[in-house]
Amino acid sequence: MTAHRRRGTAPAVHACFSVREAPGITVAVSHDGAGLVTAARHTAQRALAEAGRGYLGGRVELRTPRPPDRVTSRPSAHAPRRRRAVRRAADRAVAQAVAATLRGEAAGVRVHIRPPL
């Protein structure tokens, strides 16, 4: 039996950030198909530095929708745009999760993926 997806829900990126006193950012990403580990690390470091907390470190947990299976007989022209949309949503989610954690709010953030045009 396969998992059922709720209808009417747009795909989203979930990000969670936890602060550590030791410098350095570790990243855990599900379904990394677009090089999100490096992008998430840089986004978290930039968000910490912009908040004046560049000396801190932390852990980013990032959940993205599973990428569609690649079909070699019919390559999709939308695949690069979809990867770019997922990466932009991941950047926004990580930045919002870092800011929320530094404000003392809930660390989990959900950002909808804007469909490629």
Short mmCIF file of N, CA and C in Angstrom, two decimals:
data_model
loop_
_atom_site.label_atom_id
_atom_site.label_comp_id
_atom_site.label_asym_id
_atom_site.label_seq_id
_atom_site.Cartn_x
_atom_site.Cartn_y
_atom_site.Cartn_z
N MET A 1 0.85 -1.17 0.00
CA MET A 1 0.00 0.00 0.00
C MET A 1 0.89 1.23 0.00
N THR A 2 0.54 2.19 -0.79
CA THR A 2 1.34 3.41 -0.88
C THR A 2 0.78 4.48 0.05
N ALA A 3 1.62 5.42 0.37
CA ALA A 3 1.18 6.52 1.23
C ALA A 3 0.29 7.46 0.44
N HIS A 4 -0.74 7.96 1.06
CA HIS A 4 -1.65 8.88 0.40
C HIS A 4 -1.30 10.31 0.77
N ARG A 5 -1.40 11.16 -0.19
CA ARG A 5 -1.13 12.57 0.04
C ARG A 5 -2.46 13.32 0.11
N ARG A 6 -2.56 14.21 1.06
CA ARG A 6 -3.78 15.00 1.18
C ARG A 6 -3.93 15.91 -0.02
N ARG A 7 -5.12 15.97 -0.55
CA ARG A 7 -5.39 16.85 -1.68
C ARG A 7 -5.51 18.28 -1.20
N GLY A 8 -5.11 19.17 -2.07
CA GLY A 8 -5.26 20.58 -1.76
C GLY A 8 -4.11 21.19 -0.99
N THR A 9 -3.12 20.39 -0.64
CA THR A 9 -1.98 20.96 0.07
C THR A 9 -0.84 21.17 -0.92
N ALA A 10 -0.29 22.33 -0.90
CA ALA A 10 0.83 22.64 -1.78
C ALA A 10 2.09 22.03 -1.20
N PRO A 11 3.04 21.65 -2.05
CA PRO A 11 4.30 21.13 -1.53
C PRO A 11 5.02 22.21 -0.72
N ALA A 12 5.67 21.78 0.33
CA ALA A 12 6.33 22.75 1.21
C ALA A 12 7.67 22.19 1.70
N VAL A 13 8.51 23.10 2.15
CA VAL A 13 9.79 22.77 2.76
C VAL A 13 9.65 23.03 4.26
N HIS A 14 10.05 22.08 5.07
CA HIS A 14 10.02 22.22 6.52
C HIS A 14 11.46 22.38 7.01
N ALA A 15 11.68 23.38 7.86
CA ALA A 15 13.01 23.62 8.41
C ALA A 15 12.91 23.77 9.92
N CYS A 16 13.89 23.23 10.61
CA CYS A 16 13.98 23.34 12.06
C CYS A 16 15.43 23.66 12.40
N PHE A 17 15.62 24.61 13.31
CA PHE A 17 16.98 25.02 13.69
C PHE A 17 17.12 24.95 15.19
N SER A 18 18.24 24.41 15.64
CA SER A 18 18.56 24.41 17.07
C SER A 18 19.95 25.01 17.26
N VAL A 19 20.07 25.88 18.24
CA VAL A 19 21.30 26.62 18.49
C VAL A 19 22.25 25.79 19.35
N ARG A 20 23.54 25.90 19.04
CA ARG A 20 24.60 25.32 19.85
C ARG A 20 25.63 26.40 20.12
N GLU A 21 26.32 26.26 21.23
CA GLU A 21 27.35 27.24 21.58
C GLU A 21 28.60 27.08 20.73
N ALA A 22 28.88 25.88 20.26
CA ALA A 22 30.06 25.63 19.43
C ALA A 22 29.81 26.17 18.02
N PRO A 23 30.82 26.82 17.44
CA PRO A 23 30.62 27.33 16.08
C PRO A 23 30.52 26.20 15.07
N GLY A 24 29.87 26.47 13.98
CA GLY A 24 29.71 25.49 12.91
C GLY A 24 28.25 25.08 12.76
N ILE A 25 27.87 24.83 11.54
CA ILE A 25 26.49 24.46 11.22
C ILE A 25 26.51 23.05 10.66
N THR A 26 25.67 22.18 11.22
CA THR A 26 25.47 20.86 10.64
C THR A 26 24.08 20.84 10.02
N VAL A 27 23.97 20.10 8.93
CA VAL A 27 22.72 20.08 8.17
C VAL A 27 22.30 18.64 7.93
N ALA A 28 21.03 18.38 8.17
CA ALA A 28 20.42 17.09 7.83
C ALA A 28 19.29 17.37 6.85
N VAL A 29 19.40 16.81 5.65
CA VAL A 29 18.43 17.08 4.59
C VAL A 29 17.85 15.77 4.09
N SER A 30 16.53 15.75 3.91
CA SER A 30 15.90 14.59 3.28
C SER A 30 15.77 14.87 1.80
N HIS A 31 15.98 13.89 0.99
CA HIS A 31 15.81 13.98 -0.46
C HIS A 31 16.66 15.10 -1.06
N ASP A 32 17.96 15.05 -0.81
CA ASP A 32 18.85 16.09 -1.33
C ASP A 32 19.10 15.84 -2.81
N GLY A 33 18.38 16.51 -3.65
CA GLY A 33 18.59 16.36 -5.07
C GLY A 33 19.13 17.62 -5.71
N ALA A 34 19.21 18.70 -4.98
CA ALA A 34 19.60 19.97 -5.59
C ALA A 34 20.77 20.62 -4.85
N GLY A 35 21.56 19.85 -4.14
CA GLY A 35 22.69 20.43 -3.42
C GLY A 35 22.25 21.34 -2.29
N LEU A 36 21.24 20.93 -1.57
CA LEU A 36 20.67 21.79 -0.54
C LEU A 36 21.52 21.87 0.72
N VAL A 37 22.40 20.92 0.93
CA VAL A 37 23.20 20.92 2.17
C VAL A 37 24.06 22.17 2.25
N THR A 38 24.81 22.43 1.19
CA THR A 38 25.69 23.60 1.18
C THR A 38 24.88 24.89 1.24
N ALA A 39 23.80 24.95 0.48
CA ALA A 39 22.97 26.16 0.46
C ALA A 39 22.35 26.42 1.83
N ALA A 40 21.87 25.36 2.50
CA ALA A 40 21.27 25.53 3.83
C ALA A 40 22.31 25.97 4.85
N ARG A 41 23.52 25.43 4.75
CA ARG A 41 24.59 25.82 5.68
C ARG A 41 24.94 27.30 5.51
N HIS A 42 25.09 27.75 4.27
CA HIS A 42 25.43 29.15 4.03
C HIS A 42 24.30 30.09 4.46
N THR A 43 23.07 29.67 4.22
CA THR A 43 21.93 30.51 4.62
C THR A 43 21.87 30.64 6.13
N ALA A 44 22.09 29.54 6.86
CA ALA A 44 22.06 29.59 8.33
C ALA A 44 23.21 30.46 8.86
N GLN A 45 24.40 30.31 8.28
CA GLN A 45 25.53 31.13 8.71
C GLN A 45 25.27 32.61 8.45
N ARG A 46 24.69 32.91 7.29
CA ARG A 46 24.39 34.31 6.96
C ARG A 46 23.33 34.89 7.90
N ALA A 47 22.30 34.08 8.20
CA ALA A 47 21.24 34.56 9.10
C ALA A 47 21.78 34.81 10.50
N LEU A 48 22.66 33.93 10.98
CA LEU A 48 23.26 34.13 12.30
C LEU A 48 24.14 35.38 12.30
N ALA A 49 24.93 35.56 11.25
CA ALA A 49 25.81 36.72 11.18
C ALA A 49 25.01 38.02 11.10
N GLU A 50 23.92 38.02 10.33
CA GLU A 50 23.11 39.23 10.22
C GLU A 50 22.43 39.57 11.53
N ALA A 51 22.19 38.57 12.37
CA ALA A 51 21.56 38.81 13.67
C ALA A 51 22.60 39.15 14.73
N GLY A 52 23.88 39.22 14.35
CA GLY A 52 24.94 39.53 15.31
C GLY A 52 25.33 38.35 16.17
N ARG A 53 25.00 37.14 15.73
CA ARG A 53 25.30 35.93 16.49
C ARG A 53 26.16 34.98 15.66
N GLY A 54 27.08 35.53 14.89
CA GLY A 54 27.92 34.73 14.03
C GLY A 54 28.84 33.78 14.77
N TYR A 55 29.03 33.98 16.05
CA TYR A 55 29.89 33.11 16.85
C TYR A 55 29.18 31.83 17.25
N LEU A 56 27.87 31.77 17.10
CA LEU A 56 27.11 30.57 17.45
C LEU A 56 27.10 29.58 16.30
N GLY A 57 26.70 28.38 16.61
CA GLY A 57 26.52 27.35 15.61
C GLY A 57 25.15 26.74 15.78
N GLY A 58 24.92 25.65 15.09
CA GLY A 58 23.62 25.02 15.25
C GLY A 58 23.43 23.86 14.31
N ARG A 59 22.22 23.33 14.35
CA ARG A 59 21.85 22.20 13.51
C ARG A 59 20.58 22.56 12.76
N VAL A 60 20.61 22.33 11.46
CA VAL A 60 19.46 22.57 10.59
C VAL A 60 18.92 21.23 10.14
N GLU A 61 17.63 21.03 10.33
CA GLU A 61 16.95 19.86 9.78
C GLU A 61 16.01 20.36 8.71
N LEU A 62 16.18 19.84 7.51
CA LEU A 62 15.43 20.33 6.36
C LEU A 62 14.73 19.16 5.69
N ARG A 63 13.41 19.28 5.55
CA ARG A 63 12.63 18.25 4.85
C ARG A 63 12.03 18.86 3.60
N THR A 64 12.31 18.22 2.48
CA THR A 64 11.81 18.68 1.20
C THR A 64 10.95 17.61 0.58
N PRO A 65 10.09 17.98 -0.37
CA PRO A 65 9.31 16.95 -1.05
C PRO A 65 10.23 16.06 -1.86
N ARG A 66 9.83 14.82 -2.00
CA ARG A 66 10.64 13.88 -2.77
C ARG A 66 10.65 14.32 -4.23
N PRO A 67 11.84 14.35 -4.85
CA PRO A 67 11.88 14.76 -6.26
C PRO A 67 11.21 13.69 -7.12
N PRO A 68 10.59 14.09 -8.23
CA PRO A 68 9.97 13.10 -9.10
C PRO A 68 11.01 12.20 -9.74
N ASP A 69 10.60 10.98 -10.06
CA ASP A 69 11.51 10.06 -10.72
C ASP A 69 11.90 10.62 -12.08
N ARG A 70 13.16 10.39 -12.43
CA ARG A 70 13.64 10.89 -13.71
C ARG A 70 13.21 9.93 -14.82
N VAL A 71 12.66 10.49 -15.85
CA VAL A 71 12.26 9.70 -17.01
C VAL A 71 13.22 10.07 -18.13
N THR A 72 14.01 9.10 -18.57
CA THR A 72 15.02 9.40 -19.57
C THR A 72 14.44 9.53 -20.97
N SER A 73 13.29 8.92 -21.21
CA SER A 73 12.71 8.99 -22.55
C SER A 73 12.08 10.36 -22.83
N ARG A 74 11.59 11.03 -21.76
CA ARG A 74 10.97 12.35 -21.90
C ARG A 74 11.53 13.29 -20.85
N PRO A 75 12.66 13.92 -21.10
CA PRO A 75 13.19 14.85 -20.09
C PRO A 75 12.26 16.04 -19.94
N SER A 76 12.07 16.45 -18.72
CA SER A 76 11.17 17.56 -18.43
C SER A 76 11.92 18.88 -18.48
N ALA A 77 11.31 19.85 -19.13
CA ALA A 77 11.90 21.18 -19.18
C ALA A 77 11.68 21.92 -17.87
N HIS A 78 10.75 21.42 -17.03
CA HIS A 78 10.44 22.10 -15.78
C HIS A 78 11.35 21.65 -14.63
N ALA A 79 12.14 20.62 -14.82
CA ALA A 79 12.97 20.09 -13.72
C ALA A 79 13.95 21.13 -13.17
N PRO A 80 14.70 21.85 -14.01
CA PRO A 80 15.61 22.86 -13.43
C PRO A 80 14.87 23.96 -12.69
N ARG A 81 13.70 24.37 -13.21
CA ARG A 81 12.93 25.41 -12.54
C ARG A 81 12.37 24.91 -11.22
N ARG A 82 11.97 23.63 -11.18
CA ARG A 82 11.45 23.07 -9.93
C ARG A 82 12.55 22.98 -8.88
N ARG A 83 13.75 22.55 -9.29
CA ARG A 83 14.87 22.48 -8.34
C ARG A 83 15.19 23.86 -7.80
N ARG A 84 15.14 24.87 -8.67
CA ARG A 84 15.41 26.24 -8.25
C ARG A 84 14.34 26.72 -7.27
N ALA A 85 13.08 26.37 -7.53
CA ALA A 85 11.99 26.78 -6.63
C ALA A 85 12.14 26.11 -5.26
N VAL A 86 12.56 24.84 -5.25
CA VAL A 86 12.77 24.13 -3.98
C VAL A 86 13.92 24.77 -3.22
N ARG A 87 14.98 25.13 -3.94
CA ARG A 87 16.13 25.74 -3.26
C ARG A 87 15.77 27.11 -2.68
N ARG A 88 15.01 27.91 -3.43
CA ARG A 88 14.60 29.22 -2.90
C ARG A 88 13.71 29.06 -1.67
N ALA A 89 12.79 28.09 -1.71
CA ALA A 89 11.93 27.84 -0.55
C ALA A 89 12.76 27.36 0.64
N ALA A 90 13.77 26.52 0.38
CA ALA A 90 14.63 26.04 1.46
C ALA A 90 15.42 27.19 2.07
N ASP A 91 15.92 28.10 1.23
CA ASP A 91 16.64 29.27 1.75
C ASP A 91 15.74 30.11 2.66
N ARG A 92 14.51 30.36 2.21
CA ARG A 92 13.59 31.14 3.03
C ARG A 92 13.25 30.42 4.33
N ALA A 93 13.05 29.09 4.25
CA ALA A 93 12.69 28.32 5.44
C ALA A 93 13.82 28.32 6.47
N VAL A 94 15.05 28.13 6.02
CA VAL A 94 16.18 28.11 6.94
C VAL A 94 16.35 29.48 7.59
N ALA A 95 16.28 30.56 6.81
CA ALA A 95 16.43 31.90 7.38
C ALA A 95 15.34 32.19 8.40
N GLN A 96 14.11 31.81 8.10
CA GLN A 96 13.01 32.03 9.04
C GLN A 96 13.15 31.17 10.29
N ALA A 97 13.64 29.93 10.13
CA ALA A 97 13.83 29.06 11.29
C ALA A 97 14.91 29.60 12.22
N VAL A 98 16.00 30.10 11.66
CA VAL A 98 17.08 30.68 12.47
C VAL A 98 16.56 31.91 13.21
N ALA A 99 15.85 32.79 12.50
CA ALA A 99 15.32 34.00 13.13
C ALA A 99 14.32 33.66 14.24
N ALA A 100 13.46 32.68 14.00
CA ALA A 100 12.47 32.28 15.01
C ALA A 100 13.15 31.70 16.24
N THR A 101 14.18 30.90 16.03
CA THR A 101 14.89 30.31 17.16
C THR A 101 15.58 31.38 17.99
N LEU A 102 16.20 32.36 17.33
CA LEU A 102 16.89 33.43 18.06
C LEU A 102 15.90 34.32 18.82
N ARG A 103 14.66 34.42 18.33
CA ARG A 103 13.64 35.18 19.04
C ARG A 103 13.01 34.38 20.18
N GLY A 104 13.31 33.09 20.25
CA GLY A 104 12.75 32.25 21.30
C GLY A 104 11.41 31.63 20.94
N GLU A 105 11.03 31.69 19.68
CA GLU A 105 9.78 31.10 19.23
C GLU A 105 10.00 29.65 18.83
N ALA A 106 8.94 29.01 18.38
CA ALA A 106 9.04 27.63 17.90
C ALA A 106 10.01 27.59 16.73
N ALA A 107 10.85 26.57 16.73
CA ALA A 107 11.93 26.50 15.75
C ALA A 107 11.48 25.95 14.40
N GLY A 108 10.33 25.28 14.35
CA GLY A 108 9.88 24.67 13.11
C GLY A 108 9.19 25.68 12.20
N VAL A 109 9.56 25.68 10.93
CA VAL A 109 8.99 26.61 9.94
C VAL A 109 8.60 25.81 8.71
N ARG A 110 7.46 26.18 8.13
CA ARG A 110 7.00 25.54 6.90
C ARG A 110 6.83 26.63 5.85
N VAL A 111 7.49 26.46 4.70
CA VAL A 111 7.41 27.43 3.61
C VAL A 111 6.92 26.72 2.37
N HIS A 112 5.87 27.25 1.76
CA HIS A 112 5.33 26.66 0.54
C HIS A 112 6.26 26.92 -0.63
N ILE A 113 6.34 25.94 -1.52
CA ILE A 113 7.15 26.08 -2.71
C ILE A 113 6.32 26.79 -3.77
N ARG A 114 6.84 27.89 -4.24
CA ARG A 114 6.15 28.64 -5.30
C ARG A 114 6.31 27.88 -6.60
N PRO A 115 5.23 27.65 -7.31
CA PRO A 115 5.34 26.89 -8.56
C PRO A 115 6.15 27.65 -9.60
N PRO A 116 6.97 26.94 -10.37
CA PRO A 116 7.74 27.61 -11.41
C PRO A 116 6.81 28.09 -12.52
N LEU A 117 7.14 29.22 -13.09
CA LEU A 117 6.31 29.79 -14.16
C LEU A 117 6.75 29.30 -15.51
#
